[in-house]
């Protein structure tokens, strides 16, 4: 059952620019967590950022921030000042069933 | 250091053979998960377990089996019934309480010859 949808298979951004990756999800729970994970070429999964559903304030971790729209069940990731090391696959997930979206491959151009 | 250990990192198998992938965690997590990842694809859930001696099928359980005899261990057996077993397999665990962040192993690459 696909409960998380990432509609952008690939995205590209110029170094130092900003890019936004989209994610929508489906859940009947009122309290949950949402996550963005990064998978570089090493294939190690790395947590980028998490959002608690009951918190209205959008989570921020340095250059990474989210735009969480609970009513719309949308959870996008914004990467500011993109760096070459940001190039990776990015996956979103929710902790209700730990299923992941299909991923977005981000390319960073120098 | 606390973490998740998967072994082996690379495994080759002949068609018709069963193979078992190991996953061990020392994070004292209750829940453990197995995912399959094909090239350029996302993670698909195979099996998960939230407590010892209990586990549930994920979205692509056919041709796989698991056991959860100890809290620390959640091995995955890829049986000969799995029609296309060549893939990258990721094991993960998490605490059920709290934010439920998943911690991942480094993965196992299975190739069927």
mmCIF file of C-alpha atoms in Angstrom:
data_model
loop_
_atom_site.group_PDB
_atom_site.id
_atom_site.type_symbol
_atom_site.label_atom_id
_atom_site.label_comp_id
_atom_site.label_asym_id
_atom_site.label_seq_id
_atom_site.Cartn_x
_atom_site.Cartn_y
_atom_site.Cartn_z
ATOM 1 C CA UNK A 1 0.000 0.000 0.000
ATOM 2 C CA UNK A 2 1.644 3.194 -1.207
ATOM 3 C CA UNK A 3 0.971 5.806 1.430
ATOM 4 C CA UNK A 4 3.758 8.185 0.470
ATOM 5 C CA UNK A 5 4.091 9.760 -2.966
ATOM 6 C CA UNK A 6 7.034 11.596 -4.443
ATOM 7 C CA UNK A 7 6.073 12.963 -7.841
ATOM 8 C CA UNK A 8 9.508 14.151 -8.960
ATOM 9 C CA UNK A 9 11.744 11.261 -10.061
ATOM 10 C CA UNK A 10 14.612 13.665 -10.777
ATOM 11 C CA UNK A 11 15.497 17.223 -9.881
ATOM 12 C CA UNK A 12 18.471 19.384 -10.724
ATOM 13 C CA UNK A 13 19.825 22.502 -9.012
ATOM 14 C CA UNK A 14 22.722 24.832 -9.541
ATOM 15 C CA UNK A 15 25.280 24.940 -6.773
ATOM 16 C CA UNK A 16 24.394 27.616 -4.172
ATOM 17 C CA UNK A 17 20.794 27.783 -5.377
ATOM 18 C CA UNK A 18 17.636 26.531 -3.655
ATOM 19 C CA UNK A 19 15.599 23.483 -4.567
ATOM 20 C CA UNK A 20 12.342 22.038 -3.218
ATOM 21 C CA UNK A 21 11.461 18.351 -3.258
ATOM 22 C CA UNK A 22 7.804 17.376 -2.981
ATOM 23 C CA UNK A 23 6.118 14.668 -0.946
ATOM 24 C CA UNK A 24 2.491 13.876 -0.184
ATOM 25 C CA UNK A 25 1.252 11.208 2.180
ATOM 26 C CA UNK A 26 -1.893 9.563 3.395
ATOM 27 C CA UNK A 27 -2.731 8.667 6.970
ATOM 28 C CA UNK A 28 -5.746 8.475 9.236
ATOM 29 C CA UNK A 29 -3.674 9.138 12.341
ATOM 30 C CA UNK A 30 -3.712 12.506 14.040
ATOM 31 C CA UNK A 31 -0.278 12.267 15.591
ATOM 32 C CA UNK A 32 2.687 11.066 13.590
ATOM 33 C CA UNK A 33 6.161 11.939 12.426
ATOM 34 C CA UNK A 34 7.404 12.585 8.924
ATOM 35 C CA UNK A 35 10.977 12.116 7.766
ATOM 36 C CA UNK A 36 13.268 12.964 4.894
ATOM 37 C CA UNK A 37 16.161 10.593 4.321
ATOM 38 C CA UNK A 38 19.127 11.045 2.016
ATOM 39 C CA UNK A 39 20.833 8.155 0.238
ATOM 40 C CA UNK A 40 24.199 9.118 -1.308
ATOM 41 C CA UNK A 41 26.055 6.818 -3.727
ATOM 42 C CA UNK A 42 27.364 4.854 -0.732
ATOM 43 C CA UNK A 43 23.710 3.764 -0.268
ATOM 44 C CA UNK A 44 23.840 4.502 3.464
ATOM 45 C CA UNK A 45 20.510 5.993 4.535
ATOM 46 C CA UNK A 46 20.943 9.260 6.435
ATOM 47 C CA UNK A 47 18.209 11.119 8.292
ATOM 48 C CA UNK A 48 17.994 14.694 7.012
ATOM 49 C CA UNK A 49 15.086 16.136 8.967
ATOM 50 C CA UNK A 50 11.969 15.134 10.893
ATOM 51 C CA UNK A 51 8.633 16.852 11.500
ATOM 52 C CA UNK A 52 6.140 16.187 14.250
ATOM 53 C CA UNK A 53 2.596 16.413 12.943
ATOM 54 C CA UNK A 54 1.193 18.191 15.960
ATOM 55 C CA UNK A 55 3.797 20.958 15.733
ATOM 56 C CA UNK A 56 2.714 23.844 13.540
ATOM 57 C CA UNK A 57 6.217 25.197 13.210
ATOM 58 C CA UNK A 58 8.138 23.830 10.244
ATOM 59 C CA UNK A 59 11.299 21.925 11.128
ATOM 60 C CA UNK A 60 14.680 23.358 10.172
ATOM 61 C CA UNK A 61 18.141 21.801 10.229
ATOM 62 C CA UNK A 62 20.801 24.201 8.975
ATOM 63 C CA UNK A 63 20.284 24.468 5.179
ATOM 64 C CA UNK A 64 17.362 22.021 5.211
ATOM 65 C CA UNK A 65 13.806 23.013 6.033
ATOM 66 C CA UNK A 66 10.350 21.625 5.453
ATOM 67 C CA UNK A 67 7.038 23.077 4.387
ATOM 68 C CA UNK A 68 4.518 20.976 6.281
ATOM 69 C CA UNK A 69 0.887 21.421 5.258
ATOM 70 C CA UNK A 70 -1.065 19.038 7.473
ATOM 71 C CA UNK A 71 -4.484 19.606 5.929
ATOM 72 C CA UNK A 72 -3.102 19.020 2.455
ATOM 73 C CA UNK A 73 -0.937 16.129 3.702
ATOM 74 C CA UNK A 74 2.060 17.682 2.034
ATOM 75 C CA UNK A 75 5.631 17.593 3.306
ATOM 76 C CA UNK A 76 8.165 19.240 1.020
ATOM 77 C CA UNK A 77 11.899 19.587 1.634
ATOM 78 C CA UNK A 78 13.725 22.799 0.823
ATOM 79 C CA UNK A 79 17.492 22.734 0.425
ATOM 80 C CA UNK A 80 19.093 26.164 0.501
ATOM 81 C CA UNK A 81 22.586 27.043 -0.705
ATOM 82 C CA UNK A 82 22.873 23.662 -2.429
ATOM 83 C CA UNK A 83 26.244 21.971 -2.254
ATOM 84 C CA UNK A 84 27.807 19.273 -4.422
ATOM 85 C CA UNK A 85 27.556 16.889 -1.467
ATOM 86 C CA UNK A 86 23.770 17.224 -1.493
ATOM 87 C CA UNK A 87 23.596 15.132 -4.655
ATOM 88 C CA UNK A 88 21.769 11.952 -3.674
ATOM 89 C CA UNK A 89 18.454 10.136 -3.676
ATOM 90 C CA UNK A 90 15.977 11.659 -1.246
ATOM 91 C CA UNK A 91 13.128 9.703 0.297
ATOM 92 C CA UNK A 92 10.245 10.795 2.490
ATOM 93 C CA UNK A 93 8.471 8.518 4.945
ATOM 94 C CA UNK A 94 6.011 8.577 7.821
ATOM 95 C CA UNK A 95 6.341 6.604 11.016
ATOM 96 C CA UNK A 96 2.840 5.098 10.949
ATOM 97 C CA UNK A 97 3.836 2.281 8.656
ATOM 98 C CA UNK A 98 7.455 3.120 7.744
ATOM 99 C CA UNK A 99 6.829 3.044 4.033
ATOM 100 C CA UNK A 100 8.838 5.246 1.733
ATOM 101 C CA UNK A 101 8.154 7.251 -1.382
ATOM 102 C CA UNK A 102 9.762 6.222 -4.681
ATOM 103 C CA UNK A 103 12.475 8.801 -4.211
ATOM 104 C CA UNK A 104 13.794 11.886 -5.978
ATOM 105 C CA UNK A 105 17.262 11.864 -7.501
ATOM 106 C CA UNK A 106 18.865 15.264 -6.918
ATOM 107 C CA UNK A 107 21.703 16.413 -9.149
ATOM 108 C CA UNK A 108 23.760 19.460 -8.167
ATOM 109 C CA UNK A 109 25.482 21.286 -11.014
ATOM 110 C CA UNK A 110 28.748 23.123 -10.288
ATOM 111 C CA UNK B 1 29.156 1.949 19.314
ATOM 112 C CA UNK B 2 25.446 1.323 18.954
ATOM 113 C CA UNK B 3 24.130 0.495 15.542
ATOM 114 C CA UNK B 4 22.869 -2.038 13.054
ATOM 115 C CA UNK B 5 25.103 -4.606 11.427
ATOM 116 C CA UNK B 6 24.182 -6.378 8.245
ATOM 117 C CA UNK B 7 26.133 -9.250 6.798
ATOM 118 C CA UNK B 8 27.344 -10.154 4.342
ATOM 119 C CA UNK B 9 27.777 -6.946 2.353
ATOM 120 C CA UNK B 10 27.964 -8.864 -0.917
ATOM 121 C CA UNK B 11 26.519 -12.281 -1.627
ATOM 122 C CA UNK B 12 26.321 -14.420 -4.721
ATOM 123 C CA UNK B 13 23.922 -17.282 -5.039
ATOM 124 C CA UNK B 14 22.996 -19.806 -7.663
ATOM 125 C CA UNK B 15 19.424 -20.131 -8.785
ATOM 126 C CA UNK B 16 17.432 -22.515 -6.638
ATOM 127 C CA UNK B 17 19.423 -21.860 -3.472
ATOM 128 C CA UNK B 18 18.116 -20.283 -0.305
ATOM 129 C CA UNK B 19 20.243 -17.598 1.290
ATOM 130 C CA UNK B 20 19.984 -15.878 4.673
ATOM 131 C CA UNK B 21 20.914 -12.256 5.296
ATOM 132 C CA UNK B 22 21.849 -11.323 8.829
ATOM 133 C CA UNK B 23 20.712 -8.208 10.695
ATOM 134 C CA UNK B 24 21.785 -7.472 14.272
ATOM 135 C CA UNK B 25 21.139 -4.341 16.331
ATOM 136 C CA UNK B 26 22.379 -3.255 19.741
ATOM 137 C CA UNK B 27 20.148 -0.199 20.032
ATOM 138 C CA UNK B 28 17.553 -1.993 22.184
ATOM 139 C CA UNK B 29 14.928 -1.228 19.544
ATOM 140 C CA UNK B 30 11.667 -3.127 19.560
ATOM 141 C CA UNK B 31 10.865 -2.850 15.865
ATOM 142 C CA UNK B 32 12.919 -4.141 12.949
ATOM 143 C CA UNK B 33 12.338 -3.932 9.208
ATOM 144 C CA UNK B 34 13.576 -5.396 5.938
ATOM 145 C CA UNK B 35 13.460 -3.422 2.710
ATOM 146 C CA UNK B 36 14.340 -4.280 -0.840
ATOM 147 C CA UNK B 37 15.778 -1.683 -3.212
ATOM 148 C CA UNK B 38 16.159 -2.210 -6.953
ATOM 149 C CA UNK B 39 18.419 0.054 -9.060
ATOM 150 C CA UNK B 40 17.096 3.606 -9.196
ATOM 151 C CA UNK B 41 14.049 2.614 -7.189
ATOM 152 C CA UNK B 42 12.648 3.331 -3.772
ATOM 153 C CA UNK B 43 12.523 1.097 -0.712
ATOM 154 C CA UNK B 44 9.858 -1.583 -0.636
ATOM 155 C CA UNK B 45 8.883 -3.186 2.644
ATOM 156 C CA UNK B 46 9.342 -6.960 2.817
ATOM 157 C CA UNK B 47 8.691 -7.867 6.459
ATOM 158 C CA UNK B 48 8.659 -6.131 9.816
ATOM 159 C CA UNK B 49 8.552 -7.124 13.450
ATOM 160 C CA UNK B 50 7.506 -5.057 16.438
ATOM 161 C CA UNK B 51 8.104 -7.646 19.125
ATOM 162 C CA UNK B 52 10.009 -10.856 19.633
ATOM 163 C CA UNK B 53 8.369 -13.955 18.155
ATOM 164 C CA UNK B 54 6.005 -11.884 16.021
ATOM 165 C CA UNK B 55 6.316 -10.415 12.539
ATOM 166 C CA UNK B 56 4.100 -9.150 9.722
ATOM 167 C CA UNK B 57 4.267 -9.237 5.957
ATOM 168 C CA UNK B 58 5.032 -6.040 4.132
ATOM 169 C CA UNK B 59 4.186 -5.270 0.522
ATOM 170 C CA UNK B 60 6.460 -7.808 -1.186
ATOM 171 C CA UNK B 61 6.758 -10.751 1.227
ATOM 172 C CA UNK B 62 6.368 -13.531 -1.339
ATOM 173 C CA UNK B 63 9.512 -15.621 -1.627
ATOM 174 C CA UNK B 64 10.964 -14.335 1.646
ATOM 175 C CA UNK B 65 10.845 -15.535 5.240
ATOM 176 C CA UNK B 66 11.977 -14.071 8.556
ATOM 177 C CA UNK B 67 12.296 -14.973 12.215
ATOM 178 C CA UNK B 68 12.525 -12.896 15.386
ATOM 179 C CA UNK B 69 13.732 -15.204 18.131
ATOM 180 C CA UNK B 70 15.782 -12.489 19.822
ATOM 181 C CA UNK B 71 15.198 -8.776 20.155
ATOM 182 C CA UNK B 72 18.579 -8.037 18.633
ATOM 183 C CA UNK B 73 18.280 -10.209 15.546
ATOM 184 C CA UNK B 74 16.000 -10.269 12.501
ATOM 185 C CA UNK B 75 17.415 -12.505 9.758
ATOM 186 C CA UNK B 76 15.900 -12.563 6.277
ATOM 187 C CA UNK B 77 15.870 -15.708 4.148
ATOM 188 C CA UNK B 78 15.548 -15.278 0.409
ATOM 189 C CA UNK B 79 14.068 -18.542 -0.791
ATOM 190 C CA UNK B 80 14.199 -20.192 -4.182
ATOM 191 C CA UNK B 81 10.561 -19.147 -4.591
ATOM 192 C CA UNK B 82 11.632 -15.514 -5.022
ATOM 193 C CA UNK B 83 11.614 -15.074 -8.780
ATOM 194 C CA UNK B 84 13.900 -12.077 -9.035
ATOM 195 C CA UNK B 85 16.037 -11.920 -5.903
ATOM 196 C CA UNK B 86 18.935 -9.836 -7.237
ATOM 197 C CA UNK B 87 18.664 -6.573 -5.311
ATOM 198 C CA UNK B 88 20.019 -4.430 -2.508
ATOM 199 C CA UNK B 89 18.560 -5.291 0.895
ATOM 200 C CA UNK B 90 18.373 -2.856 3.792
ATOM 201 C CA UNK B 91 17.623 -3.673 7.407
ATOM 202 C CA UNK B 92 16.419 -1.015 9.819
ATOM 203 C CA UNK B 93 15.241 -0.685 13.383
ATOM 204 C CA UNK B 94 13.499 1.865 15.538
ATOM 205 C CA UNK B 95 12.092 2.453 18.978
ATOM 206 C CA UNK B 96 8.299 2.241 18.838
ATOM 207 C CA UNK B 97 7.868 5.038 21.366
ATOM 208 C CA UNK B 98 8.858 8.594 20.557
ATOM 209 C CA UNK B 99 9.646 9.918 17.127
ATOM 210 C CA UNK B 100 10.231 6.509 15.627
ATOM 211 C CA UNK B 101 13.252 7.442 13.546
ATOM 212 C CA UNK B 102 14.580 4.512 11.541
ATOM 213 C CA UNK B 103 18.221 3.530 11.894
ATOM 214 C CA UNK B 104 19.641 1.652 8.932
ATOM 215 C CA UNK B 105 22.346 -0.899 8.348
ATOM 216 C CA UNK B 106 24.770 -0.539 5.455
ATOM 217 C CA UNK B 107 22.876 -3.014 3.316
ATOM 218 C CA UNK B 108 23.520 -6.347 1.618
ATOM 219 C CA UNK B 109 23.872 -6.727 -2.118
ATOM 220 C CA UNK B 110 22.542 -10.085 -3.350
ATOM 221 C CA UNK B 111 23.314 -11.275 -6.852
ATOM 222 C CA UNK B 112 21.836 -14.419 -8.308
ATOM 223 C CA UNK B 113 24.039 -16.044 -10.932
#
